[in-house]
Tab-separated table of C-alpha atoms (C1' of nucleotides) in Angstrom:
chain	number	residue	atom	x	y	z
A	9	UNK	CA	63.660	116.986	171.267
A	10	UNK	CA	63.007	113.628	173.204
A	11	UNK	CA	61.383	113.973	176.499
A	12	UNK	CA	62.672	114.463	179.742
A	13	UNK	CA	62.675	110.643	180.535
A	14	UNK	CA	64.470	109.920	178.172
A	15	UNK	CA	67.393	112.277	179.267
A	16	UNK	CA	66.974	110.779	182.979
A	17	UNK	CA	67.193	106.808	181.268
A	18	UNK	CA	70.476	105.519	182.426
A	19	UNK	CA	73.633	106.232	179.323
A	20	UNK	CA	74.130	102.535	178.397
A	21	UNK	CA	69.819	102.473	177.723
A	22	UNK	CA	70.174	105.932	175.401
A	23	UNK	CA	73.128	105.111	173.991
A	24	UNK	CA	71.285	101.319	173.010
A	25	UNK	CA	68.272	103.093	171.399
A	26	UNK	CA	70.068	105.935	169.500
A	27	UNK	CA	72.535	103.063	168.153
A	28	UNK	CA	69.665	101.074	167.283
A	29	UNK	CA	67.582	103.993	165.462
A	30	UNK	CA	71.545	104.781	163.869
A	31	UNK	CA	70.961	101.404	162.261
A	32	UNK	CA	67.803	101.176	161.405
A	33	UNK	CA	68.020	104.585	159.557
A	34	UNK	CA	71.057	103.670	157.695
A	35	UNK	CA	69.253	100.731	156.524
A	36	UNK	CA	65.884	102.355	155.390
A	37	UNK	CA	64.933	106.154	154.235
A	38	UNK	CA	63.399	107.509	156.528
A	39	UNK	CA	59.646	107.273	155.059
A	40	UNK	CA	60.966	103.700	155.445
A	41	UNK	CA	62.006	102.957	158.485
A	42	UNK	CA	60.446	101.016	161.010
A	43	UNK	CA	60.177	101.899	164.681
A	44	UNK	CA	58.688	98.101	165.369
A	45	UNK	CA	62.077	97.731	163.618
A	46	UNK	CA	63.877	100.390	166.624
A	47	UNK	CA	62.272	99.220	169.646
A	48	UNK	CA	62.868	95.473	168.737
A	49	UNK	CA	66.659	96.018	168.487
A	50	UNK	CA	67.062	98.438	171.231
A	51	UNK	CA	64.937	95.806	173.440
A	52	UNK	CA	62.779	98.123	175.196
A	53	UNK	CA	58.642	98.356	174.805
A	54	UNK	CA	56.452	100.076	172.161
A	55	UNK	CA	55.066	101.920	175.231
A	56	UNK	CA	58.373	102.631	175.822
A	57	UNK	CA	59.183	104.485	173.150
A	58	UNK	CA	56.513	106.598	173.008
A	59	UNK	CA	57.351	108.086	176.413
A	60	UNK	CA	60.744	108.918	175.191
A	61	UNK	CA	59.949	110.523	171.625
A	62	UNK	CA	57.028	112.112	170.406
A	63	UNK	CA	57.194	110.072	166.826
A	64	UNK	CA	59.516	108.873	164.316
A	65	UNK	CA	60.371	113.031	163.595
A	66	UNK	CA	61.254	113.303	166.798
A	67	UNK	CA	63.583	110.674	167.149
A	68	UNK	CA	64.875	111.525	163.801
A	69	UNK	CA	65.574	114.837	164.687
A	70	UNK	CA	67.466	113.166	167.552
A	71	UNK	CA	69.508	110.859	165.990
A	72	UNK	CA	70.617	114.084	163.280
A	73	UNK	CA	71.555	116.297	166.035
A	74	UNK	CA	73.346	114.058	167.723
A	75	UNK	CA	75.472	113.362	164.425
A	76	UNK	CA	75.957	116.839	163.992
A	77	UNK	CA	77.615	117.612	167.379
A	78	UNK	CA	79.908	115.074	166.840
A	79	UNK	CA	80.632	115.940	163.290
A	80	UNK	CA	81.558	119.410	164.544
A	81	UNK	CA	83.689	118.099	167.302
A	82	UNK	CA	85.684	116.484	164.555
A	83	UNK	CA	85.745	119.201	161.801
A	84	UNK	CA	87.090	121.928	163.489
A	85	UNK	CA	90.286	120.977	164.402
A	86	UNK	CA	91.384	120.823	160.372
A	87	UNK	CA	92.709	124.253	159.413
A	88	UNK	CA	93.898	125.054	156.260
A	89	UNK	CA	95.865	128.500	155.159
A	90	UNK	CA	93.763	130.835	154.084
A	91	UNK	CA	94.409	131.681	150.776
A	92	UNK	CA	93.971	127.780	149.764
A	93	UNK	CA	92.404	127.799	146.504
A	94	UNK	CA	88.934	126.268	145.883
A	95	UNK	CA	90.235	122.970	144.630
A	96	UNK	CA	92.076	122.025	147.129
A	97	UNK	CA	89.901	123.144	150.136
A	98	UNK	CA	87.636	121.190	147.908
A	99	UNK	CA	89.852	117.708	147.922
A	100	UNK	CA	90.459	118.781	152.042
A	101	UNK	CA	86.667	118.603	152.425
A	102	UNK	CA	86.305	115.091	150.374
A	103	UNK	CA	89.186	113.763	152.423
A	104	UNK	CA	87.214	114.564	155.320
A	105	UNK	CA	84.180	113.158	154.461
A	106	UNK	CA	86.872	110.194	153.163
A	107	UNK	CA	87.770	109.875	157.221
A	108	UNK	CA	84.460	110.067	158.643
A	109	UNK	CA	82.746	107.561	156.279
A	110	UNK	CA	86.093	105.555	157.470
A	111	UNK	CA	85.015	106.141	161.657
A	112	UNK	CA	81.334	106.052	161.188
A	113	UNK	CA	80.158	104.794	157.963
A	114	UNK	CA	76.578	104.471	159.287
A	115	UNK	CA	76.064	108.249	159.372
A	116	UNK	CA	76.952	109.097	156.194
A	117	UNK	CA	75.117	106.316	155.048
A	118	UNK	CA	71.602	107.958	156.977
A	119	UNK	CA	73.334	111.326	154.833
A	120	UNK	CA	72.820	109.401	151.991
A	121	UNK	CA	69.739	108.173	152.404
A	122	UNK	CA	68.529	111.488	153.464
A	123	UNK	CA	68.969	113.004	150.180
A	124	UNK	CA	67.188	110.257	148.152
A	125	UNK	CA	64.616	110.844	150.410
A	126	UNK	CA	61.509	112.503	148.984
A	127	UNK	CA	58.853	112.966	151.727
A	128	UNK	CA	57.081	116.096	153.045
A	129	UNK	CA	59.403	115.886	156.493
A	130	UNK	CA	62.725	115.115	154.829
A	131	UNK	CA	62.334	118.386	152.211
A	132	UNK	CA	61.293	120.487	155.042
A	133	UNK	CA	64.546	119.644	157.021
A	134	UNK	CA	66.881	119.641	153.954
A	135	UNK	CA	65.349	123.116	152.701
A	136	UNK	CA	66.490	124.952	156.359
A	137	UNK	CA	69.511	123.358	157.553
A	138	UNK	CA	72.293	125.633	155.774
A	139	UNK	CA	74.333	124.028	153.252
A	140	UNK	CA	77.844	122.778	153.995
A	141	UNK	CA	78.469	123.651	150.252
A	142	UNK	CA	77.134	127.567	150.132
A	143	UNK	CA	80.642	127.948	151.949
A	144	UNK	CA	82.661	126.251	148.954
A	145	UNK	CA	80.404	128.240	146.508
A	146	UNK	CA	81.480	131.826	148.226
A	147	UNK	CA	85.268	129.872	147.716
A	148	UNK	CA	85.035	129.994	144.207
A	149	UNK	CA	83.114	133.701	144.245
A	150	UNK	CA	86.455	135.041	146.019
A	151	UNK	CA	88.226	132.491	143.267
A	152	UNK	CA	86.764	133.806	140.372
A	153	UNK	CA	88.421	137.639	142.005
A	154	UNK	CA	91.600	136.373	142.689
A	155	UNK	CA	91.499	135.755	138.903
A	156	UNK	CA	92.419	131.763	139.791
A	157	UNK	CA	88.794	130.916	138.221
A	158	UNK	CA	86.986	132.508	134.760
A	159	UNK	CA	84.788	134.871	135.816
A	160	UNK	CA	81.984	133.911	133.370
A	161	UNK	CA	81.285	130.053	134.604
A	162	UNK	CA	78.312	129.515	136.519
A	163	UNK	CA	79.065	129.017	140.089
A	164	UNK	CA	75.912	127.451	141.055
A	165	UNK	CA	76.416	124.878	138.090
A	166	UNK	CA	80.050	123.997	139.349
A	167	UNK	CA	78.677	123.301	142.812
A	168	UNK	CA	75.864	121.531	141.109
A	169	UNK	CA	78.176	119.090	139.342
A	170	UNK	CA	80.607	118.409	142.707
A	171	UNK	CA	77.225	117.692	144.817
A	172	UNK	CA	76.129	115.782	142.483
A	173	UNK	CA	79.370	113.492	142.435
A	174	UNK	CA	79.817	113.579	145.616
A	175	UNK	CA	76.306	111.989	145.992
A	176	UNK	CA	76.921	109.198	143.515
A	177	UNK	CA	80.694	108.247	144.685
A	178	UNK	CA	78.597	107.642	147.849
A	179	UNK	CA	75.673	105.615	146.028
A	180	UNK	CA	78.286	103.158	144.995
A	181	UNK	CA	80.590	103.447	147.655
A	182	UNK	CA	77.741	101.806	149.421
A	183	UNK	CA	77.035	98.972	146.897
A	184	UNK	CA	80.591	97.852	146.742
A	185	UNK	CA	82.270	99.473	149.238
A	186	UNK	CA	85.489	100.691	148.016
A	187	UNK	CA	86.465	103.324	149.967
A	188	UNK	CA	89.553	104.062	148.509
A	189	UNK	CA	88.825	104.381	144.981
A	190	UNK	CA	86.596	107.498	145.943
A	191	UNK	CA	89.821	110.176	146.222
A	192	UNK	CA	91.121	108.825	143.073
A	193	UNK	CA	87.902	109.527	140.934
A	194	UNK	CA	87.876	113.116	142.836
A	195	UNK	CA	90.896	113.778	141.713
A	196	UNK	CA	90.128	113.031	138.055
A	197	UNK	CA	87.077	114.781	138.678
A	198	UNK	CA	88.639	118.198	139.599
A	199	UNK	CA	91.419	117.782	136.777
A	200	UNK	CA	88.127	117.797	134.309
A	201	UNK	CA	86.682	120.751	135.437
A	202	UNK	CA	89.722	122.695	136.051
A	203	UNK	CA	90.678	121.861	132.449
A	204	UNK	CA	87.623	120.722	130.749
A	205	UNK	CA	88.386	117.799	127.972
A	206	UNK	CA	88.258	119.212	124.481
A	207	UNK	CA	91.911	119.635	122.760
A	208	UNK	CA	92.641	123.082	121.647
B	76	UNK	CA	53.460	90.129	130.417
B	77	UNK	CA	49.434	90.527	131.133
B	78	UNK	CA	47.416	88.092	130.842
B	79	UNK	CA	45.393	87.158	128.044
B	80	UNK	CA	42.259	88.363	129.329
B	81	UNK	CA	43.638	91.515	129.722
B	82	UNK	CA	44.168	91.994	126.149
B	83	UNK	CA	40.733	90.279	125.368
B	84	UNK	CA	38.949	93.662	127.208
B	85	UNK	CA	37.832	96.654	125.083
B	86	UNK	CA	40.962	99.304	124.130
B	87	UNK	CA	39.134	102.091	126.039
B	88	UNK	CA	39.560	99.971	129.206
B	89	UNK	CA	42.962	98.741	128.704
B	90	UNK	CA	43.751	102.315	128.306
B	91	UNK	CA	42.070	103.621	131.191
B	92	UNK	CA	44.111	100.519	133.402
B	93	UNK	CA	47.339	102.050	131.519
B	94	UNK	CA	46.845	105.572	132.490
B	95	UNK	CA	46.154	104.853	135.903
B	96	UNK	CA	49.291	102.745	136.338
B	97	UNK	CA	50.811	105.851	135.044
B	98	UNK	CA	48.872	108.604	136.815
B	99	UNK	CA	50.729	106.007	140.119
B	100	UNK	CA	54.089	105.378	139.036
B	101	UNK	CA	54.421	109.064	138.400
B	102	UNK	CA	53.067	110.341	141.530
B	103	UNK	CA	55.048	107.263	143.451
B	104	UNK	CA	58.094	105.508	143.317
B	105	UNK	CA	57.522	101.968	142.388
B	106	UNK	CA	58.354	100.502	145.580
B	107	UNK	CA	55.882	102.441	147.444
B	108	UNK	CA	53.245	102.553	144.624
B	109	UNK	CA	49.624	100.993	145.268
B	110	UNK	CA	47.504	98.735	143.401
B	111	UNK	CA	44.658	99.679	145.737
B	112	UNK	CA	45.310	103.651	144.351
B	113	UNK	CA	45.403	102.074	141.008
B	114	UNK	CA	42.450	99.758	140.604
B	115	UNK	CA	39.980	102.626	142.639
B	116	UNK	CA	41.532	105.651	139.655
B	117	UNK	CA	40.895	102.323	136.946
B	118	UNK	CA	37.594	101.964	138.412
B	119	UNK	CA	38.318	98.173	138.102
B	120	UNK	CA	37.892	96.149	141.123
B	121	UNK	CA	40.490	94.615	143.022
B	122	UNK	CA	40.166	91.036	141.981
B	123	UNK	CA	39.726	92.255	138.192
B	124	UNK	CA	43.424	93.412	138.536
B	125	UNK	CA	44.745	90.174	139.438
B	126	UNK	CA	43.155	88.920	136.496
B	127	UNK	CA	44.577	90.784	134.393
B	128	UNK	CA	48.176	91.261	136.115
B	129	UNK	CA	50.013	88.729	138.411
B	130	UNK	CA	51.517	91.238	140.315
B	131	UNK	CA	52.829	94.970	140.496
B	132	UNK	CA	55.989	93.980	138.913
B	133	UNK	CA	53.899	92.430	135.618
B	134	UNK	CA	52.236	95.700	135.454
B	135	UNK	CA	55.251	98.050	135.853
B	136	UNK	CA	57.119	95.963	133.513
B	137	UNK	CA	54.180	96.206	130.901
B	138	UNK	CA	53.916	99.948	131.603
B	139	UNK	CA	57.479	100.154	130.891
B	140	UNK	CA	57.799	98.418	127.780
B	141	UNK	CA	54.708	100.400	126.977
B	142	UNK	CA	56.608	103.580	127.097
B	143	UNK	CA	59.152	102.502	125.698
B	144	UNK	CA	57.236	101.216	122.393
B	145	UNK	CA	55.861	104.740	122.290
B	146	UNK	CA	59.417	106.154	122.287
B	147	UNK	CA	61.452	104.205	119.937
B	148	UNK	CA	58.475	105.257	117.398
B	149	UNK	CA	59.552	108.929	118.090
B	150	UNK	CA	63.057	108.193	118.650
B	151	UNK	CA	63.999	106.665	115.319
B	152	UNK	CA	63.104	109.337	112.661
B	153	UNK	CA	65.649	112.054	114.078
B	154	UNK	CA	69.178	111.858	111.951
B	155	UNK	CA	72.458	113.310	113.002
B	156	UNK	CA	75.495	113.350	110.522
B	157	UNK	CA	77.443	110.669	111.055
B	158	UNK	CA	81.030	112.538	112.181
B	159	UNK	CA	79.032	114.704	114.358
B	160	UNK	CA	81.030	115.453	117.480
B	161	UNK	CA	80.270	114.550	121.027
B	162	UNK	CA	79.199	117.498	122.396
B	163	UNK	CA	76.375	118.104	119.549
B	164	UNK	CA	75.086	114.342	120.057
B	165	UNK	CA	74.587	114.858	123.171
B	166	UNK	CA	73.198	118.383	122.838
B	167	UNK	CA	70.751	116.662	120.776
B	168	UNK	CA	69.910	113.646	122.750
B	169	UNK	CA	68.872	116.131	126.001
B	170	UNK	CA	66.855	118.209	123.110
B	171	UNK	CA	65.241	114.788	122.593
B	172	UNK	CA	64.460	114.352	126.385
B	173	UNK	CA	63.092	118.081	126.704
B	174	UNK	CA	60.369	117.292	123.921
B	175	UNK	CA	59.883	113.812	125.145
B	176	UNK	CA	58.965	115.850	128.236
B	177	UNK	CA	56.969	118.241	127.181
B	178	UNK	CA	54.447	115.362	125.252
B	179	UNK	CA	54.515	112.886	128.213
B	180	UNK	CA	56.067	114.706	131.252
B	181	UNK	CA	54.451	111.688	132.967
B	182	UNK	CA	56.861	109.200	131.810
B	183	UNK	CA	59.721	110.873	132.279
B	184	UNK	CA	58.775	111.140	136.037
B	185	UNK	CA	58.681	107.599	135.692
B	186	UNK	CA	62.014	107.445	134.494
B	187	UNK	CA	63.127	109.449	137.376
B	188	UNK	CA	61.510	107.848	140.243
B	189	UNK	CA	62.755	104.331	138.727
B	190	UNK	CA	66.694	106.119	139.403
B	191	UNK	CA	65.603	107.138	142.665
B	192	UNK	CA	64.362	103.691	144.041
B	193	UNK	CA	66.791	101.252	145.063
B	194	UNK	CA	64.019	98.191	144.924
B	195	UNK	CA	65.417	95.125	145.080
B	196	UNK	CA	63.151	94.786	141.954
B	197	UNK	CA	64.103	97.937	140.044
B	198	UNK	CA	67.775	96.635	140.851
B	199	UNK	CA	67.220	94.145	138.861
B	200	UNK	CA	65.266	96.037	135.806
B	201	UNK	CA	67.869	98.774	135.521
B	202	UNK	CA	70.972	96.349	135.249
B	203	UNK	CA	69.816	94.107	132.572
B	204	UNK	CA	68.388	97.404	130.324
B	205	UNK	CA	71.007	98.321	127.827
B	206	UNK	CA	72.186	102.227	129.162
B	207	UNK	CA	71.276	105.127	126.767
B	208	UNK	CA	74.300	106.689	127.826
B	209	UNK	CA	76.446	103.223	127.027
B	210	UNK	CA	76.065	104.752	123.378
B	211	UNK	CA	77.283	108.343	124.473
B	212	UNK	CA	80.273	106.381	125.766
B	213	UNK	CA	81.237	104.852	122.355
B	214	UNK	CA	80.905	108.462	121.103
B	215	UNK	CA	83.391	109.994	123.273
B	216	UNK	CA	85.704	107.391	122.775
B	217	UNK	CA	85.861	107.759	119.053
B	218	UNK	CA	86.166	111.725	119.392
B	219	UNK	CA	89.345	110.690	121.488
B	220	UNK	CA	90.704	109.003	118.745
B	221	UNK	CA	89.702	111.588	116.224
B	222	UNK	CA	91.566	113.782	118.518
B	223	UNK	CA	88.799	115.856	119.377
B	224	UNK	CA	89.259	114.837	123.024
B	225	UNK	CA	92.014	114.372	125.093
B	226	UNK	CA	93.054	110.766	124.893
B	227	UNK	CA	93.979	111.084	129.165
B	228	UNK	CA	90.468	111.860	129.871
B	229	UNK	CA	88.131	109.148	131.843
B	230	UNK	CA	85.241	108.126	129.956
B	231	UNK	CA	83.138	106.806	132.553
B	232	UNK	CA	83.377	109.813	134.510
B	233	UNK	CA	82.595	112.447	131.950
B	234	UNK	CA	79.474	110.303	131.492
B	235	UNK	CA	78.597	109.977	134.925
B	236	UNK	CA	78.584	113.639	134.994
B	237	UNK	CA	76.343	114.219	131.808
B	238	UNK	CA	74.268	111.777	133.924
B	239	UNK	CA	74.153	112.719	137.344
B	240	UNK	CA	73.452	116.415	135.733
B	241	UNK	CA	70.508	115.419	134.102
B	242	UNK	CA	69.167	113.318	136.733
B	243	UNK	CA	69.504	116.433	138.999
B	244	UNK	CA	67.820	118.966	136.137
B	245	UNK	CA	65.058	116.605	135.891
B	246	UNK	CA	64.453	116.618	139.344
B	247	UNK	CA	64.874	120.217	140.211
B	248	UNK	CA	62.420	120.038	137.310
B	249	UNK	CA	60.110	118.157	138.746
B	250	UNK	CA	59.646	120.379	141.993
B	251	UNK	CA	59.534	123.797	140.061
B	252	UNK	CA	58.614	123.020	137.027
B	253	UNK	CA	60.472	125.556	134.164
B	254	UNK	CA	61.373	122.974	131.433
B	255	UNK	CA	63.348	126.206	129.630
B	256	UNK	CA	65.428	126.596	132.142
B	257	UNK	CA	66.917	123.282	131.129
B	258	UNK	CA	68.647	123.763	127.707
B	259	UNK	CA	70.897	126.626	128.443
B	260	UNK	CA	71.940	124.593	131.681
B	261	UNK	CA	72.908	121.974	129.290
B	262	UNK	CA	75.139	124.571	127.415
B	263	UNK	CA	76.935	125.679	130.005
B	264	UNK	CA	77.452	122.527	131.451
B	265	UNK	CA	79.050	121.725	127.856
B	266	UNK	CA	80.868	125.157	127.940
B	267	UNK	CA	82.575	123.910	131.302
B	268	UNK	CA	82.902	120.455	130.367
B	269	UNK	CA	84.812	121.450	127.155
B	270	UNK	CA	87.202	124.128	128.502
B	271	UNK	CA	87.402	123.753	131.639
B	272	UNK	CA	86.961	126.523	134.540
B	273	UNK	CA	90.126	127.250	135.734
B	274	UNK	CA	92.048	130.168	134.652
B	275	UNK	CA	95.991	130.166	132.276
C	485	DG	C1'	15.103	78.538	128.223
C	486	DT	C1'	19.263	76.397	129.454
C	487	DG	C1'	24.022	75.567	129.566
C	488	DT	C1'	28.650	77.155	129.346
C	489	DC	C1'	32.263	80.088	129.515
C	490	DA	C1'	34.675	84.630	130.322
C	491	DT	C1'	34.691	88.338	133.161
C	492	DA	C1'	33.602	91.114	137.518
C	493	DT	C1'	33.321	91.553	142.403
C	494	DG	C1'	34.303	92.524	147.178
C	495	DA	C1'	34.915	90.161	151.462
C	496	DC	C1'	38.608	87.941	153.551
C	497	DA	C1'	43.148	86.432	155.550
C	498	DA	C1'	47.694	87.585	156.730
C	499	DG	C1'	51.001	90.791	157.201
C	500	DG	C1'	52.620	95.356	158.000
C	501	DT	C1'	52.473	100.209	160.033
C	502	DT	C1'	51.567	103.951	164.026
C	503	DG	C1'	49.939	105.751	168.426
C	504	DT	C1'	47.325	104.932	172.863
C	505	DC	C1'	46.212	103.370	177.303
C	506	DA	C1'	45.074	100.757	181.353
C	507	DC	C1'	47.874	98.266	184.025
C	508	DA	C1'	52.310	96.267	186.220
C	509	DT	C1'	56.585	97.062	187.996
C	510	DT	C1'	60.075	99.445	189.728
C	511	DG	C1'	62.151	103.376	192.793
C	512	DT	C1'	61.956	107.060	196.156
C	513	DT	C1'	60.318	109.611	199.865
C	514	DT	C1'	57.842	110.058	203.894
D	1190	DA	C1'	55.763	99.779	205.811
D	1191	DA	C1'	53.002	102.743	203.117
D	1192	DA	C1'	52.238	106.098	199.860
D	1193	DC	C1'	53.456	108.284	195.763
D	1194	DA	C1'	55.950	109.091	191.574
D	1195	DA	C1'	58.416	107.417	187.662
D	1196	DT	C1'	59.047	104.067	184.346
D	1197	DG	C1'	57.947	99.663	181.711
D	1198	DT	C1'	54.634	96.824	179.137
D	1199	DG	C1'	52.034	94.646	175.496
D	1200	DA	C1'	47.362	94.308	173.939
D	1201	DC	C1'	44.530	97.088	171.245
D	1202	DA	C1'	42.365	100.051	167.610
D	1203	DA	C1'	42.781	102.013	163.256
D	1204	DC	C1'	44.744	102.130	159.083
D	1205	DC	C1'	47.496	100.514	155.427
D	1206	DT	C1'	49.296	96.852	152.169
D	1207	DT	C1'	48.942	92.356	148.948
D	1208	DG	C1'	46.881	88.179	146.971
D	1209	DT	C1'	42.994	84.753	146.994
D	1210	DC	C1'	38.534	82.865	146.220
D	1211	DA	C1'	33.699	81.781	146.240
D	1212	DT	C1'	30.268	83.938	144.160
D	1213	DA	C1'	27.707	87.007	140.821
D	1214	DT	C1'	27.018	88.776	136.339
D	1215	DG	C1'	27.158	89.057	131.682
D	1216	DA	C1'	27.298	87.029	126.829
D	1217	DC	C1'	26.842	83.765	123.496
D	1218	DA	C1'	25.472	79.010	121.715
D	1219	DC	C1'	22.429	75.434	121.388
DNA sequence: GTGTCATATGACAAGGTTGTCACATTGTTT
DNA sequence: AAACAATGTGACAACCTTGTCATATGACAC
């Protein structure tokens, strides 16, 4: 929570630091990032800063938030029937993620860099915020009892693996910056795991 | 490469240098890894380690190639049968890693951290180091022509799940520590890799 | 003992980081 | 205008990092 100055600071001034911690975050982990880095391109004072936000958690904190509430303004407009099966509320969700990279490519990117992250702060944060993908895991539960899904695979591990993807499509979405060969390679992906690869 | 006088000093104190590189590399990724933290667990003193080591890139790279010395002597001795299929190669291989493990748990952290560190400097490393899994590759390629795998199935990805997997088990590892937890989450991965997980 | 050479040392410079604080500059209210 | 509050500022301390270098210490030869 920034301070009350901060909130009184004219819109154009917050809306110049929070883009410039937005950057600076998407550029380093956070164990990494600079605030000399922050203050520099928001052009305001060290001393500055420090009357605004308690630390770099703070602002963090900040900058996350403020991501969120504008990730939720976006994501629940999307409805999908209710009976879709786990695959394709699956492909929905990657399509959205597709889109929002596509709009703001920063945040995902301060996503990304959140989970490579290893630091004392960063584990604390990850380990209470509730996972976006506990909801696609109780999909595949209610699967698995439809009879769409064999009831003897490991949830958890099928989760594992499409987290895991996910994760990397975004590591190298980032080094060459192909956006469009991501839904492609999802695609592929759920074909493998709805049919595995061996022949019978 | 160290320098010579580093290989003119006594084996107990090259070996004490070694395991404190080790002891730091494991505890830190590379990038934020410190020669200070290694020279005061050496008991060397700072200017001793510049004589001995140009920088900590000569020293990583001569812990690596260290380890990896170590391994290929292990490595070589274990024999498969020649038409063995995919799935029991690679069964085998992540054997391999869990005993590897369980002898030097150390340097597989090292492995780990080097994934996790996107260095300018590890960059480099990683690309020009022929892939362990480049091998799997050719493997699954000839079971596709042997007709043990479907011919339609993409390579790459199947081994950038096998990958990503064990990347994640190896961290999850890492932070609770049950190295028998990782086999059978090998075999089901395999199970769902082979058939598949969605229901005729 | 003296000379020479290899090795050991820690202070030092130069760069980075964070957080603080006395002070300057605005703005507002009386 | 004068007083008071709110905000802006950059120098500063304290703590890191790396790499260098003049000097000290040891060992061995003559």
């Amino acid at each position: 929570m920034p301070t009350e100055t901060f909130f009184n600071l004219s819109e154009a001034k917050q809306k110049r630091i929070f883009e410039a911690a937005v950057k600076e975050f998407a550029a380093r982990r956070y164990s990494e990032a600079s605030i000399n880095q922050i203050v520099k391109e928001a052009q305001i004072s060290r001393g500055s800063f420090y009357q605004y936000f308690n630390g770099k958690e703070d602002l963090y904190l900040y900058v996350l938030t403020e991501i969120g509430k504008e990730k939720m303004a976006i994501a629940l407009p999307r409805q999908l029937p209710e009976d879709a099966d786990f695959f394709s509320v699956y492909l929905s969700m990657v399509r959205d993620i597709v889109a929002w990279t596509r709009k703001r490519p920063l945040y995902t990117r301060i996503g990304m860099l959140m989970e490579l992250d290893d630091s004392e702060f960063i584990a604390k944060l990850t380990s209470r915020f509730p996972d976006t993908w506990a909801g696609l895991r109780a999909l595949l539960e209610r699967d698995k009892k439809l009879g769409r899904i064999r009831p003897d695979v490991n949830s958890d591990l099928v989760i594992q693996i499409l987290y895991n993807q996910n994760l990397h499509f975004q590591k190298t979405l980032f080094r060459q910056g192909n956006l469009d060969d991501m839904l492609p390679q999802v695609e592929e992906l759920i074909k493998v795991l709805k049919e595995g690869i061996a022949l019978v």
